Amino acid sequence: MKRLLFLMSLYLFSPLCIAAGESKPLDSVYVNLSDKASMQRGARLFVNYCLPCHSAAYMRYNRMAEDLDISEQVLKENLLFASDKVGDLMTTNMSAKDGKKWFGVQPPDLTLVAKVRKPDWIYTYLRSFYMDENSPSGWNNTLFENVAMPHILYGLQGNQRLAGTDPETGKPEFTLVSEGSLTPEEYDATVRDLINFLVYLSEPVRLKRHSIGVFVILFLLVFMILAYLLKKEYWKDVH
Ligand code: HEC
């Protein structure tokens, strides 16, 4: 019983604890799980830029392709780098040992990261890398200080330096010192695609749940009309 109470309080208070630890201001991202095109672009970014180090080991390629309307041909030609069978789990080719050796920590599995870290956090994180000569990778991150991950998307975003902090919002300010292949707006949209994909990845059934929800509401509406007509029919004779 005590154990149960303890677990229940942990469950109830954990969001508060996480919120308390999350003192840094975040930028918000609009997540839209009906935007399949965005999630497809996110999937492509994910296998190209993230899978070399991180796994998404609870997801299979063919399940992802089916959920996101990606044809088998596109899957085979564009998304299968780390593996050769469509039914494989999305594991990384980098061994845990190499990860430790190269980065000091093993890059964590990202299947559930959108649940653990929340979309706004990851969105802010991927836009907060800046050049720092004192860090082993050459980059640091205002949201995740002394992070071991290098700025993988710098080719797209360009390189920025930390310019200071906005006194009103408390958010860090950056200046772009070398341009990437994307404009800042395009980069934000690209990161949003990745977030959309990561949110899908953390709970694939949500795609289905949405369509089931619509179906249930429609059913209830039709049922209500039928019930109303039936009521009218019954009471006709009473009056
Ligand atoms: C070169 C290897 C490498 C690549 C490529 C890479 N990461 Fe990382 N990532 C790391 C390492 C190492 C860490 C652990 C950082 C630490 O604990 O200091 C990390 C941590 C993270 C975290 C924080 C996880 C947590 O909850 O602590 C997120 C989120 C993340 N990476 C997302 C991504 C995304 C999205 C991509 C693709 C755009 C990506 N990473 C590509 C190496 C990489």
JSON list of C-alpha atoms and ligand atoms in Angstrom, two decimals, residues 49-50 53-54 103 105 107-108 110 113 117 121-122 125-126 144 147-150 152-153 194, ligand 1:
[
{"chain": "A", "resi": 49, "resn": "TYR", "atom": "CA", "xyz": [21.36, 13.36, -39.58]},
{"chain": "A", "resi": 50, "resn": "CYS", "atom": "CA", "xyz": [20.43, 11.60, -36.36]},
{"chain": "A", "resi": 53, "resn": "CYS", "atom": "CA", "xyz": [24.58, 8.27, -33.69]},
{"chain": "A", "resi": 54, "resn": "HIS", "atom": "CA", "xyz": [21.12, 7.79, -32.16]},
{"chain": "A", "resi": 103, "resn": "PHE", "atom": "CA", "xyz": [31.60, 11.56, -27.03]},
{"chain": "A", "resi": 105, "resn": "VAL", "atom": "CA", "xyz": [28.51, 9.37, -23.28]},
{"chain": "A", "resi": 107, "resn": "PRO", "atom": "CA", "xyz": [23.97, 9.09, -27.54]},
{"chain": "A", "resi": 108, "resn": "PRO", "atom": "CA", "xyz": [20.58, 8.12, -26.08]},
{"chain": "A", "resi": 110, "resn": "LEU", "atom": "CA", "xyz": [15.44, 8.88, -29.41]},
{"chain": "A", "resi": 113, "resn": "VAL", "atom": "CA", "xyz": [12.59, 11.65, -26.53]},
{"chain": "A", "resi": 117, "resn": "ARG", "atom": "CA", "xyz": [11.93, 16.14, -23.18]},
{"chain": "A", "resi": 121, "resn": "TRP", "atom": "CA", "xyz": [12.50, 21.63, -25.45]},
{"chain": "A", "resi": 122, "resn": "ILE", "atom": "CA", "xyz": [13.88, 19.74, -28.46]},
{"chain": "A", "resi": 125, "resn": "TYR", "atom": "CA", "xyz": [17.71, 22.70, -28.17]},
{"chain": "A", "resi": 126, "resn": "LEU", "atom": "CA", "xyz": [18.27, 22.21, -31.92]},
{"chain": "A", "resi": 144, "resn": "PHE", "atom": "CA", "xyz": [21.98, 21.91, -22.51]},
{"chain": "A", "resi": 147, "resn": "VAL", "atom": "CA", "xyz": [26.49, 19.02, -24.24]},
{"chain": "A", "resi": 148, "resn": "ALA", "atom": "CA", "xyz": [28.53, 16.24, -25.80]},
{"chain": "A", "resi": 149, "resn": "MET", "atom": "CA", "xyz": [26.57, 16.37, -29.06]},
{"chain": "A", "resi": 150, "resn": "PRO", "atom": "CA", "xyz": [28.14, 18.39, -31.87]},
{"chain": "A", "resi": 152, "resn": "ILE", "atom": "CA", "xyz": [24.95, 18.24, -36.48]},
{"chain": "A", "resi": 153, "resn": "LEU", "atom": "CA", "xyz": [22.73, 20.63, -38.43]},
{"chain": "A", "resi": 194, "resn": "LEU", "atom": "CA", "xyz": [11.95, 16.90, -37.27]},
{"chain": "B", "resi": 1, "resn": "HEC", "atom": "C1", "xyz": [27.69, 12.73, -33.91]},
{"chain": "B", "resi": 1, "resn": "HEC", "atom": "C2", "xyz": [26.73, 12.03, -33.10]},
{"chain": "B", "resi": 1, "resn": "HEC", "atom": "C3", "xyz": [25.36, 12.64, -32.94]},
{"chain": "B", "resi": 1, "resn": "HEC", "atom": "C4", "xyz": [24.47, 12.94, -33.94]},
{"chain": "B", "resi": 1, "resn": "HEC", "atom": "C5", "xyz": [24.64, 12.75, -35.43]},
{"chain": "B", "resi": 1, "resn": "HEC", "atom": "C6", "xyz": [23.27, 13.44, -33.30]},
{"chain": "B", "resi": 1, "resn": "HEC", "atom": "N1", "xyz": [23.44, 13.44, -31.93]},
{"chain": "B", "resi": 1, "resn": "HEC", "atom": "FE1", "xyz": [22.06, 13.96, -30.55]},
{"chain": "B", "resi": 1, "resn": "HEC", "atom": "N2", "xyz": [23.34, 13.50, -29.07]},
{"chain": "B", "resi": 1, "resn": "HEC", "atom": "C7", "xyz": [24.61, 13.01, -29.24]},
{"chain": "B", "resi": 1, "resn": "HEC", "atom": "C8", "xyz": [25.23, 12.80, -27.94]},
{"chain": "B", "resi": 1, "resn": "HEC", "atom": "C9", "xyz": [26.63, 12.27, -27.68]},
{"chain": "B", "resi": 1, "resn": "HEC", "atom": "C10", "xyz": [24.26, 13.18, -26.99]},
{"chain": "B", "resi": 1, "resn": "HEC", "atom": "C11", "xyz": [24.39, 13.14, -25.47]},
{"chain": "B", "resi": 1, "resn": "HEC", "atom": "C12", "xyz": [24.73, 14.52, -25.00]},
{"chain": "B", "resi": 1, "resn": "HEC", "atom": "C13", "xyz": [25.10, 14.63, -23.55]},
{"chain": "B", "resi": 1, "resn": "HEC", "atom": "O1", "xyz": [24.55, 13.88, -22.73]},
{"chain": "B", "resi": 1, "resn": "HEC", "atom": "O2", "xyz": [25.95, 15.50, -23.24]},
{"chain": "B", "resi": 1, "resn": "HEC", "atom": "C14", "xyz": [23.10, 13.63, -27.73]},
{"chain": "B", "resi": 1, "resn": "HEC", "atom": "C15", "xyz": [21.93, 14.10, -27.14]},
{"chain": "B", "resi": 1, "resn": "HEC", "atom": "C16", "xyz": [20.78, 14.45, -27.83]},
{"chain": "B", "resi": 1, "resn": "HEC", "atom": "C17", "xyz": [19.55, 14.90, -27.22]},
{"chain": "B", "resi": 1, "resn": "HEC", "atom": "C18", "xyz": [19.31, 15.09, -25.74]},
{"chain": "B", "resi": 1, "resn": "HEC", "atom": "C19", "xyz": [18.75, 13.83, -25.20]},
{"chain": "B", "resi": 1, "resn": "HEC", "atom": "C20", "xyz": [18.47, 13.91, -23.74]},
{"chain": "B", "resi": 1, "resn": "HEC", "atom": "O3", "xyz": [17.29, 13.77, -23.40]},
{"chain": "B", "resi": 1, "resn": "HEC", "atom": "O4", "xyz": [19.40, 14.13, -22.96]},
{"chain": "B", "resi": 1, "resn": "HEC", "atom": "C21", "xyz": [18.65, 15.11, -28.21]},
{"chain": "B", "resi": 1, "resn": "HEC", "atom": "C22", "xyz": [17.21, 15.60, -28.08]},
{"chain": "B", "resi": 1, "resn": "HEC", "atom": "C23", "xyz": [19.33, 14.82, -29.45]},
{"chain": "B", "resi": 1, "resn": "HEC", "atom": "N3", "xyz": [20.62, 14.41, -29.18]},
{"chain": "B", "resi": 1, "resn": "HEC", "atom": "C24", "xyz": [18.73, 14.93, -30.68]},
{"chain": "B", "resi": 1, "resn": "HEC", "atom": "C25", "xyz": [19.40, 14.70, -31.88]},
{"chain": "B", "resi": 1, "resn": "HEC", "atom": "C26", "xyz": [18.76, 14.86, -33.16]},
{"chain": "B", "resi": 1, "resn": "HEC", "atom": "C27", "xyz": [17.31, 15.27, -33.39]},
{"chain": "B", "resi": 1, "resn": "HEC", "atom": "C28", "xyz": [19.71, 14.58, -34.09]},
{"chain": "B", "resi": 1, "resn": "HEC", "atom": "C29", "xyz": [19.56, 14.65, -35.59]},
{"chain": "B", "resi": 1, "resn": "HEC", "atom": "C30", "xyz": [19.23, 15.96, -36.11]},
{"chain": "B", "resi": 1, "resn": "HEC", "atom": "C31", "xyz": [20.93, 14.22, -33.37]},
{"chain": "B", "resi": 1, "resn": "HEC", "atom": "N4", "xyz": [20.71, 14.31, -32.03]},
{"chain": "B", "resi": 1, "resn": "HEC", "atom": "C32", "xyz": [22.13, 13.85, -33.97]},
{"chain": "B", "resi": 1, "resn": "HEC", "atom": "C33", "xyz": [25.25, 12.74, -30.44]},
{"chain": "B", "resi": 1, "resn": "HEC", "atom": "C34", "xyz": [24.70, 12.94, -31.69]}
]
